[in-house]
Amino acid sequence: MDGVTVIDHPLVQHKLTIMRKKETSTAGFRRLLREISTLLCYEVTRDLELTMERIETPLKEIDAPVLEGKKLVFASILRAGNGLLEGMLDLVPSARVAHIGVYRDHETLEAIEYYFKAPEDISNRLVIVVDPMLATGNSSIASIDKLKERGARNIRFLCLLAAPEGIRNFQAAHPDVPIYTASIDSHLNEQGYIVPGLGDAGDRMYGTK
Ligand code: URA
């Protein structure tokens, strides 16, 4: 599918299968989400530009590669996005973080915004938006609308699972934003859940149901 990268690394797929199992505990789910997010982060940052920096090893002066440009921004869509954020920060501790609060109205499935906090200067940074589930696409579309209003121009979207309906909506709204996911599942059900999915990601990671 154009504009969508499915991260099919065996470790990602194995961990995802355990996360999908209904008997996986809250603690297990959370631990796996943190582990899998480091692997997803590795893939979503695979093509970042490098520049050479003069350094001294204990033996010799050399030109060695370092990341080019301003620090990355990880934008977490609350609350489930925070589960992906932790592992990503393990890998890129210097990244800046944005938090975006949008919730789905359970009747209309529309996204309602209640919180937005991002670093001042996001226009020259790569912004990686994270949310485990791309379901209807409403919350991710609304979040990226807000980021673009604040000047973000270079955006990627990272999720664990995506529904084909969500991908279609997302790409219609933000054709310039590449999607990275560990799986494209079958469909959305009438309640807006991804099938087969893994249930409500926030509830599963925080034990709220
Ligand atoms: N959000 C979730 O947490 N799970 C779904 O299946 C869909 C949206």
GROMACS .gro file of C-alpha atoms and ligand atoms in nm:
model
  217
    1MET     CA    1   0.000   0.000   0.000
    2ASP     CA    2   0.144   0.336  -0.106
    3GLY     CA    3   0.262   0.558   0.177
    4VAL     CA    4   0.239   0.276   0.433
    5THR     CA    5   0.540   0.083   0.566
    6VAL     CA    6   0.453  -0.242   0.740
    7ILE     CA    7   0.730  -0.326   0.985
    8ASP     CA    8   0.749  -0.701   0.944
    9HIS     CA    9   1.060  -0.767   1.154
   10PRO     CA   10   1.014  -1.110   1.321
   11LEU     CA   11   1.067  -0.970   1.672
   12VAL     CA   12   0.798  -0.707   1.613
   13GLN     CA   13   0.554  -0.965   1.478
   14HIS     CA   14   0.621  -1.208   1.765
   15LYS     CA   15   0.574  -0.944   2.033
   16LEU     CA   16   0.260  -0.816   1.863
   17THR     CA   17   0.106  -1.163   1.867
   18ILE     CA   18   0.158  -1.187   2.244
   19MET     CA   19   0.007  -0.841   2.288
   20ARG     CA   20  -0.302  -0.943   2.091
   21LYS     CA   21  -0.373  -1.242   2.320
   22LYS     CA   22  -0.659  -1.162   2.553
   23GLU     CA   23  -0.491  -1.343   2.843
   24THR     CA   24  -0.176  -1.124   2.832
   25SER     CA   25  -0.159  -0.934   3.162
   26THR     CA   26  -0.152  -0.556   3.199
   27ALA     CA   27   0.210  -0.570   3.314
   28GLY     CA   28   0.305  -0.797   3.025
   29PHE     CA   29   0.124  -0.579   2.774
   30ARG     CA   30   0.298  -0.266   2.899
   31ARG     CA   31   0.640  -0.429   2.894
   32LEU     CA   32   0.588  -0.560   2.540
   33LEU     CA   33   0.464  -0.222   2.421
   34ARG     CA   34   0.780  -0.059   2.552
   35GLU     CA   35   0.998  -0.324   2.387
   36ILE     CA   36   0.815  -0.315   2.056
   37SER     CA   37   0.824   0.063   2.045
   38THR     CA   38   1.204   0.064   2.047
   39LEU     CA   39   1.197  -0.168   1.746
   40LEU     CA   40   0.937   0.047   1.569
   41CYS     CA   41   1.140   0.359   1.649
   42TYR     CA   42   1.445   0.197   1.491
   43GLU     CA   43   1.250   0.148   1.166
   44VAL     CA   44   1.079   0.487   1.156
   45THR     CA   45   1.416   0.662   1.199
   46ARG     CA   46   1.606   0.432   0.962
   47ASP     CA   47   1.663   0.696   0.690
   48LEU     CA   48   1.748   0.998   0.908
   49GLU     CA   49   2.021   1.220   0.764
   50LEU     CA   50   2.369   1.202   0.913
   51THR     CA   51   2.647   1.454   0.912
   52MET     CA   52   3.014   1.410   0.998
   53GLU     CA   53   3.163   1.544   1.319
   54ARG     CA   54   3.530   1.561   1.408
   55ILE     CA   55   3.594   1.355   1.723
   56GLU     CA   56   3.890   1.207   1.904
   57THR     CA   57   3.888   0.844   2.008
   58PRO     CA   58   4.154   0.747   2.265
   59LEU     CA   59   4.364   0.649   1.962
   60LYS     CA   60   4.294   0.890   1.677
   61GLU     CA   61   4.105   1.190   1.541
   62ILE     CA   62   3.834   1.091   1.292
   63ASP     CA   63   3.523   1.221   1.120
   64ALA     CA   64   3.232   1.022   1.261
   65PRO     CA   65   2.857   1.026   1.177
   66VAL     CA   66   2.601   1.201   1.399
   67LEU     CA   67   2.236   1.285   1.339
   68GLU     CA   68   2.190   1.598   1.130
   69GLY     CA   69   1.948   1.880   1.201
   70LYS     CA   70   1.742   1.977   1.499
   71LYS     CA   71   1.631   1.731   1.764
   72LEU     CA   72   1.337   1.506   1.679
   73VAL     CA   73   0.992   1.562   1.823
   74PHE     CA   74   0.784   1.266   1.936
   75ALA     CA   75   0.418   1.368   1.951
   76SER     CA   76   0.210   1.137   2.168
   77ILE     CA   77  -0.164   1.119   2.118
   78LEU     CA   78  -0.298   1.076   2.470
   79ARG     CA   79  -0.337   0.849   2.640
   80ALA     CA   80  -0.234   0.535   2.456
   81GLY     CA   81   0.042   0.713   2.263
   82ASN     CA   82   0.238   0.738   2.589
   83GLY     CA   83   0.287   0.363   2.579
   84LEU     CA   84   0.484   0.399   2.256
   85LEU     CA   85   0.662   0.711   2.374
   86GLU     CA   86   0.855   0.547   2.658
   87GLY     CA   87   1.042   0.298   2.441
   88MET     CA   88   1.111   0.559   2.178
   89LEU     CA   89   1.266   0.789   2.437
   90ASP     CA   90   1.482   0.499   2.554
   91LEU     CA   91   1.628   0.498   2.204
   92VAL     CA   92   1.637   0.875   2.138
   93PRO     CA   93   1.664   1.032   2.486
   94SER     CA   94   1.732   1.379   2.347
   95ALA     CA   95   1.403   1.395   2.152
   96ARG     CA   96   1.154   1.669   2.236
   97VAL     CA   97   0.801   1.560   2.327
   98ALA     CA   98   0.459   1.693   2.235
   99HIS     CA   99   0.134   1.575   2.397
  100ILE     CA  100  -0.194   1.596   2.217
  101GLY     CA  101  -0.523   1.516   2.388
  102VAL     CA  102  -0.809   1.416   2.163
  103TYR     CA  103  -1.080   1.169   2.256
  104ARG     CA  104  -1.333   0.990   2.045
  105ASP     CA  105  -1.697   1.074   2.102
  106HIS     CA  106  -1.839   0.725   2.141
  107GLU     CA  107  -2.162   0.814   1.956
  108THR     CA  108  -2.019   1.001   1.657
  109LEU     CA  109  -1.661   0.860   1.668
  110GLU     CA  110  -1.546   1.221   1.606
  111ALA     CA  111  -1.224   1.353   1.766
  112ILE     CA  112  -1.262   1.623   2.035
  113GLU     CA  113  -0.944   1.809   2.137
  114TYR     CA  114  -0.885   1.885   2.508
  115TYR     CA  115  -0.506   1.929   2.538
  116PHE     CA  116  -0.217   2.045   2.320
  117LYS     CA  117   0.140   2.113   2.429
  118ALA     CA  118   0.432   2.106   2.188
  119PRO     CA  119   0.785   2.250   2.173
  120GLU     CA  120   0.792   2.607   2.037
  121ASP     CA  121   0.989   2.547   1.723
  122ILE     CA  122   0.851   2.247   1.538
  123SER     CA  123   0.873   2.380   1.183
  124ASN     CA  124   1.232   2.266   1.126
  125ARG     CA  125   1.207   1.937   1.308
  126LEU     CA  126   1.095   1.590   1.211
  127VAL     CA  127   0.779   1.520   1.410
  128ILE     CA  128   0.694   1.155   1.468
  129VAL     CA  129   0.335   1.123   1.582
  130VAL     CA  130   0.263   0.810   1.784
  131ASP     CA  131  -0.062   0.631   1.866
  132PRO     CA  132  -0.085   0.253   1.892
  133MET     CA  133  -0.413   0.228   1.700
  134LEU     CA  134  -0.503   0.386   1.365
  135ALA     CA  135  -0.874   0.300   1.378
  136THR     CA  136  -1.112   0.557   1.223
  137GLY     CA  137  -0.817   0.794   1.182
  138ASN     CA  138  -1.016   1.078   1.344
  139SER     CA  139  -0.782   1.142   1.636
  140SER     CA  140  -0.462   1.114   1.435
  141ILE     CA  141  -0.601   1.339   1.160
  142ALA     CA  142  -0.711   1.600   1.418
  143SER     CA  143  -0.374   1.580   1.596
  144ILE     CA  144  -0.180   1.631   1.275
  145ASP     CA  145  -0.413   1.919   1.178
  146LYS     CA  146  -0.307   2.088   1.503
  147LEU     CA  147   0.063   2.018   1.449
  148LYS     CA  148   0.046   2.160   1.097
  149GLU     CA  149  -0.133   2.472   1.229
  150ARG     CA  150   0.171   2.517   1.456
  151GLY     CA  151   0.408   2.492   1.160
  152ALA     CA  152   0.508   2.124   1.146
  153ARG     CA  153   0.595   2.031   0.788
  154ASN     CA  154   0.793   1.711   0.818
  155ILE     CA  155   0.570   1.455   0.988
  156ARG     CA  156   0.558   1.075   1.012
  157PHE     CA  157   0.288   0.870   1.182
  158LEU     CA  158   0.374   0.555   1.377
  159CYS     CA  159   0.121   0.304   1.507
  160LEU     CA  160   0.108  -0.060   1.607
  161LEU     CA  161  -0.209  -0.158   1.422
  162ALA     CA  162  -0.398   0.010   1.140
  163ALA     CA  163  -0.742  -0.054   0.993
  164PRO     CA  164  -0.780  -0.014   0.614
  165GLU     CA  165  -1.065   0.236   0.673
  166GLY     CA  166  -0.841   0.445   0.898
  167ILE     CA  167  -0.558   0.442   0.647
  168ARG     CA  168  -0.795   0.562   0.373
  169ASN     CA  169  -0.930   0.848   0.588
  170PHE     CA  170  -0.583   0.941   0.709
  171GLN     CA  171  -0.432   0.950   0.360
  172ALA     CA  172  -0.723   1.155   0.225
  173ALA     CA  173  -0.657   1.417   0.497
  174HIS     CA  174  -0.276   1.400   0.512
  175PRO     CA  175  -0.137   1.248   0.191
  176ASP     CA  176   0.207   1.393   0.274
  177VAL     CA  177   0.243   1.198   0.601
  178PRO     CA  178   0.390   0.847   0.570
  179ILE     CA  179   0.242   0.579   0.795
  180TYR     CA  180   0.449   0.314   0.973
  181THR     CA  181   0.267   0.021   1.131
  182ALA     CA  182   0.333  -0.334   1.248
  183SER     CA  183   0.010  -0.464   1.090
  184ILE     CA  184  -0.281  -0.372   0.868
  185ASP     CA  185  -0.572  -0.560   1.020
  186SER     CA  186  -0.899  -0.670   0.858
  187HIS     CA  187  -1.155  -0.397   0.935
  188LEU     CA  188  -1.327  -0.177   1.196
  189ASN     CA  189  -1.636  -0.303   1.376
  190GLU     CA  190  -1.948  -0.090   1.446
  191GLN     CA  191  -1.794   0.033   1.773
  192GLY     CA  192  -1.483   0.157   1.592
  193TYR     CA  193  -1.259  -0.124   1.721
  194ILE     CA  194  -0.992  -0.274   1.498
  195VAL     CA  195  -1.064  -0.642   1.416
  196PRO     CA  196  -0.893  -0.871   1.507
  197GLY     CA  197  -0.692  -0.599   1.685
  198LEU     CA  198  -0.595  -0.620   2.049
  199GLY     CA  199  -0.888  -0.444   2.218
  200ASP     CA  200  -0.863  -0.099   2.373
  201ALA     CA  201  -0.491  -0.022   2.385
  202GLY     CA  202  -0.525   0.233   2.670
  203ASP     CA  203  -0.730  -0.005   2.884
  204ARG     CA  204  -0.493  -0.290   2.820
  205MET     CA  205  -0.183  -0.090   2.911
  206TYR     CA  206  -0.328   0.079   3.219
  207GLY     CA  207  -0.565  -0.195   3.339
  208THR     CA  208  -0.868   0.035   3.333
  209LYS     CA  209  -1.111  -0.235   3.224
  210URA     N1  210  -0.857   0.230   1.987
  210URA     C1  211  -0.819   0.119   2.053
  210URA     O1  212  -0.757   0.126   2.158
  210URA     N2  213  -0.850  -0.001   2.000
  210URA     C2  214  -0.916  -0.015   1.883
  210URA     O2  215  -0.938  -0.127   1.838
  210URA     C3  216  -0.955   0.104   1.816
  210URA     C4  217  -0.923   0.225   1.870
   0.00000   0.00000   0.00000
